[in-house]
Coordinates of C-alpha atoms in Angstrom, one line a residue:
M1 CA 114.6 -65.7 12.8
L2 CA 114.3 -67.5 16.1
S3 CA 112.3 -70.3 14.6
V4 CA 115.0 -70.8 12.0
T5 CA 117.7 -70.8 14.7
K6 CA 115.8 -73.6 16.4
F7 CA 116.2 -75.9 13.4
W8 CA 120.0 -75.2 13.2
V9 CA 120.4 -76.0 17.0
W10 CA 118.2 -79.1 16.6
L11 CA 120.4 -80.5 13.8
S12 CA 123.7 -79.7 15.5
T13 CA 122.7 -81.4 18.7
V14 CA 120.7 -84.4 17.5
C15 CA 123.8 -86.1 16.1
E16 CA 127.6 -85.7 15.9
P17 CA 129.1 -82.8 13.9
D18 CA 130.2 -84.9 10.9
I19 CA 126.8 -86.6 10.7
A20 CA 125.0 -83.2 11.1
W21 CA 127.0 -81.8 8.3
R22 CA 126.2 -84.8 6.1
V23 CA 122.5 -84.5 6.8
Y24 CA 122.6 -80.7 6.0
C25 CA 124.4 -81.3 2.7
H26 CA 121.8 -83.9 1.7
F27 CA 118.7 -81.9 2.5
G28 CA 120.0 -78.4 1.9
S29 CA 118.4 -76.9 5.0
P30 CA 117.9 -78.0 8.7
E31 CA 114.1 -77.3 8.3
T32 CA 113.8 -79.8 5.4
A33 CA 115.8 -82.3 7.5
Y34 CA 113.6 -81.8 10.5
F35 CA 110.4 -82.6 8.6
A36 CA 111.8 -85.6 6.7
D37 CA 110.6 -89.1 7.5
A38 CA 112.6 -92.2 8.2
D39 CA 112.7 -93.3 4.6
E40 CA 114.3 -90.0 3.6
Y41 CA 116.9 -90.3 6.4
R42 CA 117.8 -93.7 5.1
A43 CA 118.8 -92.1 1.8
V44 CA 121.5 -90.2 3.6
E45 CA 124.8 -92.1 3.0
G46 CA 126.4 -93.6 6.0
L47 CA 123.6 -93.1 8.6
S48 CA 123.2 -95.9 11.2
S49 CA 119.8 -97.1 12.4
K50 CA 120.6 -95.5 15.7
Q51 CA 121.2 -92.1 14.1
I52 CA 118.1 -92.4 12.0
A53 CA 116.1 -93.1 15.2
Q54 CA 117.6 -90.0 16.9
L55 CA 116.7 -87.8 13.9
G56 CA 113.2 -89.2 13.9
D57 CA 112.6 -88.6 17.7
K58 CA 111.3 -85.1 17.4
S59 CA 109.7 -84.9 20.8
A60 CA 112.8 -85.4 22.9
S61 CA 115.1 -83.4 20.6
S62 CA 112.6 -80.5 20.5
Q63 CA 112.5 -80.3 24.2
R64 CA 116.2 -80.2 24.4
V65 CA 116.4 -77.4 21.9
E66 CA 113.9 -75.3 23.9
Q67 CA 116.1 -75.8 27.0
I68 CA 119.3 -74.8 25.1
L69 CA 117.7 -71.6 23.9
A70 CA 116.5 -70.8 27.4
D71 CA 120.0 -71.4 28.8
C72 CA 121.6 -69.2 26.2
D73 CA 119.1 -66.4 26.9
R74 CA 119.8 -66.7 30.7
L75 CA 123.6 -66.8 30.4
G76 CA 123.9 -64.2 27.6
V77 CA 125.3 -66.7 25.1
H78 CA 125.2 -65.6 21.5
I79 CA 124.3 -68.2 18.9
S80 CA 125.8 -68.0 15.4
T81 CA 124.5 -70.5 12.7
W82 CA 125.9 -71.4 9.3
Q83 CA 123.5 -69.0 7.6
D84 CA 124.2 -66.0 9.8
A85 CA 126.3 -63.0 8.6
D86 CA 128.5 -63.2 11.7
Y87 CA 129.5 -66.8 11.2
P88 CA 133.3 -66.9 10.8
E89 CA 134.1 -67.0 7.1
R90 CA 137.3 -69.0 7.6
L91 CA 135.3 -71.9 9.0
R92 CA 133.2 -72.2 5.8
N93 CA 136.2 -73.7 4.0
I94 CA 137.2 -76.5 6.4
Y95 CA 136.3 -80.1 5.8
T96 CA 133.5 -80.4 8.4
P97 CA 132.4 -77.0 9.6
P98 CA 130.2 -76.7 12.7
L99 CA 126.6 -75.7 11.9
V100 CA 126.3 -73.7 15.1
L101 CA 128.8 -71.8 17.3
Y102 CA 128.1 -70.5 20.9
F103 CA 129.8 -67.3 22.0
L104 CA 130.1 -65.9 25.5
G105 CA 131.9 -62.6 26.0
K106 CA 132.8 -59.7 23.8
P107 CA 131.8 -60.0 20.1
L108 CA 134.7 -60.5 17.8
R109 CA 134.9 -60.3 14.0
L110 CA 137.3 -63.2 13.8
E111 CA 137.8 -63.0 10.0
E112 CA 139.0 -59.4 10.4
E113 CA 141.6 -60.4 13.0
C114 CA 145.1 -61.9 12.5
A115 CA 144.1 -64.8 14.6
I116 CA 146.8 -67.2 15.7
A117 CA 146.0 -70.6 17.2
M118 CA 148.2 -71.6 20.1
A119 CA 148.5 -75.3 21.2
G120 CA 150.7 -77.0 23.7
S121 CA 150.9 -79.8 26.2
R122 CA 149.1 -79.8 29.5
R123 CA 152.1 -81.4 31.2
C124 CA 154.5 -78.8 29.8
S125 CA 157.9 -77.9 31.1
A126 CA 158.7 -74.6 32.8
Y127 CA 160.3 -73.5 29.5
G128 CA 157.1 -74.4 27.6
R129 CA 154.9 -72.6 30.0
S130 CA 157.1 -69.5 29.9
M131 CA 157.2 -69.5 26.1
A132 CA 153.4 -69.9 25.8
E133 CA 152.9 -66.9 28.1
K134 CA 155.6 -64.8 26.4
F135 CA 154.6 -65.4 22.8
S136 CA 150.9 -64.9 23.7
R137 CA 151.6 -61.6 25.5
D138 CA 153.8 -60.4 22.6
L139 CA 151.4 -61.4 19.9
T140 CA 148.5 -59.7 21.7
R141 CA 150.6 -56.5 22.2
Q142 CA 151.3 -56.4 18.5
G143 CA 147.6 -56.6 17.6
A144 CA 147.1 -60.3 16.9
L145 CA 144.3 -62.3 18.4
V146 CA 145.4 -65.5 20.3
V147 CA 142.9 -68.4 20.0
T148 CA 143.7 -71.3 22.3
G149 CA 142.0 -73.8 24.6
M150 CA 141.3 -73.8 28.4
A151 CA 143.3 -76.8 29.6
S152 CA 146.1 -76.5 32.1
G153 CA 149.7 -76.0 31.0
C154 CA 150.4 -74.2 27.7
D155 CA 146.7 -73.2 27.1
E156 CA 146.4 -71.6 30.5
A157 CA 149.7 -69.8 30.1
A158 CA 148.7 -68.5 26.7
L159 CA 145.5 -67.1 28.1
I160 CA 147.3 -65.5 31.0
G161 CA 149.9 -63.9 28.6
A162 CA 147.2 -62.4 26.4
M163 CA 145.3 -61.0 29.4
Q164 CA 148.5 -59.5 30.8
A165 CA 148.7 -57.6 27.5
G166 CA 145.2 -56.4 27.9
G167 CA 143.5 -58.8 25.6
P168 CA 141.4 -59.6 23.7
V169 CA 141.7 -63.4 23.6
A170 CA 139.6 -66.3 22.5
A171 CA 139.2 -69.7 24.0
L172 CA 137.7 -72.6 22.1
L173 CA 136.2 -75.2 24.4
P174 CA 135.4 -79.0 24.1
G175 CA 132.3 -78.4 26.2
G176 CA 129.7 -75.7 27.0
V177 CA 130.9 -72.1 27.5
D178 CA 129.5 -72.3 31.1
V179 CA 131.3 -75.5 32.1
P180 CA 134.9 -75.0 33.4
F181 CA 137.5 -77.3 32.0
E182 CA 138.3 -78.2 35.6
D183 CA 135.6 -77.7 38.3
N184 CA 137.4 -75.5 40.8
A185 CA 137.4 -71.8 41.9
Y186 CA 140.5 -71.0 39.9
Y187 CA 139.1 -72.2 36.6
R188 CA 135.7 -70.6 37.2
Q189 CA 137.4 -67.3 37.7
L190 CA 139.6 -67.9 34.6
Y191 CA 136.5 -68.4 32.5
R192 CA 135.0 -65.1 33.8
D193 CA 138.3 -63.2 33.1
V194 CA 138.5 -64.5 29.5
A195 CA 134.8 -63.6 28.9
S196 CA 135.4 -60.1 30.2
L197 CA 138.5 -59.5 28.0
G198 CA 137.6 -61.6 25.0
T199 CA 135.3 -64.5 24.2
L200 CA 134.6 -68.1 25.0
I201 CA 133.6 -70.2 22.0
S202 CA 132.1 -73.7 21.7
T203 CA 130.5 -75.9 19.1
Y204 CA 128.5 -77.5 21.9
P205 CA 125.6 -75.9 23.8
P206 CA 125.7 -74.7 27.4
G207 CA 125.7 -77.5 30.0
T208 CA 127.8 -79.8 27.8
D209 CA 130.6 -81.6 29.7
N210 CA 134.2 -81.3 28.5
D211 CA 134.4 -84.7 26.9
H212 CA 137.9 -85.9 25.7
A213 CA 136.2 -87.3 22.6
H214 CA 135.1 -83.7 21.6
F215 CA 138.7 -82.7 20.9
Q216 CA 138.6 -84.5 17.5
F217 CA 135.9 -82.0 16.4
R218 CA 137.2 -79.1 18.4
N219 CA 140.8 -79.2 17.0
P220 CA 140.0 -78.6 13.3
V221 CA 137.7 -75.7 14.4
L222 CA 140.6 -74.2 16.4
T223 CA 142.9 -74.2 13.3
G224 CA 140.1 -73.3 11.0
L225 CA 139.3 -70.1 12.9
T226 CA 142.9 -68.9 12.5
V227 CA 145.4 -67.9 9.9
A228 CA 148.3 -69.8 11.4
T229 CA 149.1 -72.2 14.2
L230 CA 151.9 -72.0 16.8
C231 CA 152.7 -75.3 18.5
I232 CA 154.5 -74.4 21.7
E233 CA 155.7 -77.7 23.2
A234 CA 154.5 -81.3 22.9
P235 CA 155.9 -84.8 23.5
S236 CA 156.1 -87.4 20.8
R237 CA 152.5 -88.5 21.5
S238 CA 150.2 -85.6 21.9
G239 CA 147.0 -84.0 20.7
V240 CA 149.1 -81.0 19.7
L241 CA 150.4 -83.0 16.8
Q242 CA 146.9 -83.6 15.7
V243 CA 146.3 -79.9 15.8
A244 CA 149.3 -79.4 13.6
A245 CA 148.0 -82.0 11.1
F246 CA 144.6 -80.3 10.9
A247 CA 146.3 -76.9 10.3
Q248 CA 148.4 -78.5 7.4
E249 CA 145.3 -80.1 5.9
Q250 CA 143.6 -76.6 5.9
Q251 CA 146.7 -75.1 4.4
R252 CA 147.5 -73.0 7.5
T253 CA 151.2 -72.4 8.2
V254 CA 152.4 -74.3 11.3
Y255 CA 155.1 -72.7 13.5
T256 CA 156.9 -74.0 16.6
I257 CA 159.6 -72.9 19.0
P258 CA 162.9 -74.7 19.1
A259 CA 163.7 -76.5 22.3
N260 CA 166.4 -78.6 23.9
L261 CA 166.9 -81.8 21.9
T262 CA 167.1 -83.8 25.1
S263 CA 163.7 -82.6 26.3
T264 CA 161.1 -85.3 26.1
S265 CA 158.4 -82.7 26.7
A266 CA 159.3 -81.1 23.3
A267 CA 160.1 -84.3 21.3
G268 CA 157.0 -83.9 19.2
T269 CA 157.4 -80.3 18.3
N270 CA 161.1 -80.8 17.6
A271 CA 160.1 -83.6 15.3
L272 CA 157.8 -81.2 13.4
L273 CA 160.8 -79.0 12.7
C274 CA 163.0 -82.0 11.8
N275 CA 160.5 -83.3 9.3
G276 CA 159.8 -79.9 7.7
L277 CA 156.2 -79.8 9.0
A278 CA 156.7 -76.6 10.9
L279 CA 158.7 -73.4 10.6
P280 CA 160.8 -72.2 13.6
V281 CA 160.1 -68.9 15.2
L282 CA 162.2 -67.1 17.9
S283 CA 159.8 -64.2 18.5
A284 CA 156.3 -63.0 17.8
E285 CA 157.7 -60.7 15.1
D286 CA 159.0 -63.7 13.3
L287 CA 155.5 -65.2 13.2
L288 CA 153.6 -62.0 12.3
L289 CA 155.9 -60.8 9.5
P290 CA 154.1 -62.6 6.6
Y291 CA 150.7 -61.2 7.8
R292 CA 151.4 -57.5 8.3
D293 CA 150.3 -56.5 4.8
R294 CA 147.0 -58.4 5.1
Y295 CA 146.0 -57.2 8.5
P296 CA 146.5 -53.4 9.0
R297 CA 145.3 -53.7 12.6
L298 CA 148.7 -55.2 13.5
A299 CA 151.0 -52.8 15.2
P300 CA 153.8 -51.3 13.0
K301 CA 156.9 -53.4 12.7
P302 CA 159.2 -52.7 15.7
R303 CA 162.1 -50.6 14.8
A304 CA 165.5 -52.3 15.1
A305 CA 167.5 -50.9 17.9
A306 CA 170.4 -48.7 16.8
P307 CA 173.6 -50.8 16.9
K308 CA 175.8 -50.0 19.8
P309 CA 179.3 -48.7 18.9
E310 CA 181.8 -51.5 19.2
K311 CA 184.5 -51.1 21.8
T312 CA 187.9 -50.8 20.0
A313 CA 191.3 -51.2 21.4
P314 CA 193.0 -47.8 21.9
V315 CA 195.2 -46.7 19.0
P316 CA 198.9 -46.8 19.9
A317 CA 200.6 -43.5 19.9
P318 CA 203.1 -43.0 17.1
E319 CA 206.6 -43.9 17.7
T320 CA 207.7 -40.3 17.7
A321 CA 205.1 -39.5 20.4
K322 CA 206.4 -42.3 22.6
R323 CA 209.9 -40.9 22.4
T324 CA 209.0 -37.3 23.0
D325 CA 205.8 -37.5 25.2
P326 CA 205.9 -39.8 28.2
E327 CA 202.2 -39.2 29.0
A328 CA 201.2 -40.3 25.5
A329 CA 203.2 -43.5 25.9
A330 CA 201.3 -44.2 29.2
A331 CA 197.8 -43.6 27.7
P332 CA 197.3 -47.0 26.2
N333 CA 198.0 -48.7 29.6
Q334 CA 195.5 -46.3 31.3
Q335 CA 192.8 -47.2 28.8
K336 CA 193.3 -50.9 29.3
K337 CA 192.9 -50.4 33.0
V338 CA 189.5 -48.7 32.5
D339 CA 188.4 -51.5 30.1
S340 CA 189.2 -54.2 32.6
G341 CA 187.3 -52.4 35.2
E342 CA 184.1 -52.9 33.2
K343 CA 184.4 -56.6 33.3
S344 CA 182.3 -57.0 36.6
D345 CA 178.7 -56.9 35.4
Y346 CA 176.5 -54.7 37.7
I347 CA 172.9 -53.8 37.0
D348 CA 170.5 -51.5 38.8
L349 CA 167.1 -53.3 38.6
R350 CA 165.2 -50.1 39.2
K351 CA 166.6 -48.8 35.9
S352 CA 166.2 -52.0 33.9
G353 CA 162.6 -53.0 34.6
S354 CA 162.0 -53.8 30.9
T355 CA 165.0 -56.2 30.9
F356 CA 163.8 -58.5 33.7
T357 CA 160.3 -59.5 34.8
D358 CA 159.3 -59.1 38.5
D359 CA 159.9 -62.9 39.0
E360 CA 163.3 -62.7 37.4
Q361 CA 164.3 -59.7 39.5
A362 CA 163.3 -61.6 42.7
V363 CA 165.3 -64.6 41.7
L364 CA 168.4 -62.6 40.8
L365 CA 168.3 -60.7 44.1
A366 CA 167.9 -64.0 46.0
L367 CA 171.0 -65.5 44.3
Q368 CA 173.3 -62.6 45.3
A369 CA 174.4 -64.2 48.5
R370 CA 175.1 -67.8 47.4
E371 CA 173.9 -70.5 45.1
K372 CA 170.4 -71.9 45.8
S373 CA 168.0 -74.6 44.7
A374 CA 164.7 -73.8 43.1
E375 CA 162.9 -74.9 46.3
E376 CA 165.1 -72.5 48.3
L377 CA 164.4 -69.7 45.9
T378 CA 160.6 -70.3 46.0
A379 CA 160.7 -70.2 49.8
E380 CA 162.8 -67.1 50.0
T381 CA 161.1 -65.0 47.2
G382 CA 157.5 -66.2 47.8
V383 CA 157.2 -66.7 44.0
P384 CA 155.2 -69.8 43.1
T385 CA 157.2 -72.8 42.1
S386 CA 156.1 -72.9 38.5
R387 CA 156.9 -69.2 38.0
T388 CA 160.3 -69.6 39.8
L389 CA 161.2 -72.5 37.4
A390 CA 160.1 -70.4 34.4
A391 CA 162.2 -67.4 35.6
L392 CA 165.2 -69.7 36.1
T393 CA 164.8 -71.3 32.7
L394 CA 164.7 -67.9 30.9
L395 CA 167.6 -66.5 32.9
T396 CA 169.7 -69.5 32.2
L397 CA 169.0 -69.4 28.5
R398 CA 170.0 -65.7 28.4
G399 CA 173.2 -66.4 30.3
Y400 CA 172.4 -64.5 33.5
V401 CA 172.1 -67.7 35.6
E402 CA 174.2 -70.9 35.6
E403 CA 172.6 -74.3 36.5
L404 CA 175.0 -76.4 38.7
S405 CA 174.9 -80.0 39.5
G406 CA 172.3 -81.1 42.0
G407 CA 169.7 -78.7 40.8
R408 CA 171.3 -75.6 42.2
F409 CA 171.7 -72.2 40.5
K410 CA 174.1 -69.3 40.8
T411 CA 174.7 -65.9 39.1
E412 CA 177.8 -63.8 38.5
L413 CA 175.6 -60.8 37.8
R414 CA 175.7 -58.2 40.5
V415 CA 172.4 -56.4 41.0
K416 CA 170.8 -54.1 43.5

């Protein structure tokens, strides 16, 4: 088995994924391709002289394969090839499937999961980041598997949301599973966290740098691994739109979250909606509804909350009662007095923890004294700027906070 794996690794690394697939289709197996000569390689349509030379240089390529296998063994990386039973079935139907996948972390049977691809801009707004985190957290809690990247911005927020829900989560990388997308302590820890709760996946062997050119091969694999794609937020020119195009090509449904029409950071995703290329969703439940019958692992559909009885105006006393009973005549006025007393909103945060996140509670408490800017709120609450902005965005959308001119915020909500 190991010797066969060597041939798959050789073919997947000796040339680009689309060329490797073409060679495999021509010869029928990586072993046959390995032992072919130059004349046989020339019979493969579209191969350049450079690619033929790379295929023919068995000495250098064989040494690299041995190093890759040794690295995988050292790091605990699992190799899944096209012929293996654990190769994801969904990938077998995309236009150019990868011949080899590298996994680091918990083993996941991806074809058994309601896997949802999430894609969004690196330079996302506070709203985009908060939506990525919220949708990922809610999807995970309801039993779906979030599959995303490892870039900053929406990808990172989606990973955090899934891990807040307890995982699992999957991250598809444009480099080796051992090469952080950004080389710093934060990302190295993020890689470890994802591997402990889910899995890191790559079509490239360990040690491969995160090359921007790799995204054109990574993106169709991202959508190919999943049943649907959620585009969080993207400007008019963004790789996220390429992800959406691949999903459509693979006949996967594309969803997106409506955003402010004046937001340049969401111009691309708003255009997907406008052009009928994506369906709008307002919640994780909206997205999962079409898949519940196909994936029994999903949590039961949340029950709708019982409707609250509407407050109705007091029924006036009959005319006879007004004439004969002074107290009955006064009752309507007394009722109105009670109703007007309920007008001042007051919430005990200790009893409404599910209504507001910790960051939102801190912001609301800080706004009790007077209006403040985001910078003042960050300094007073100790909540990082990105999270403060996210909390302000959601509180504003829900009507609890009002944004004033000059970037200041206030609330009429009284809390303790």
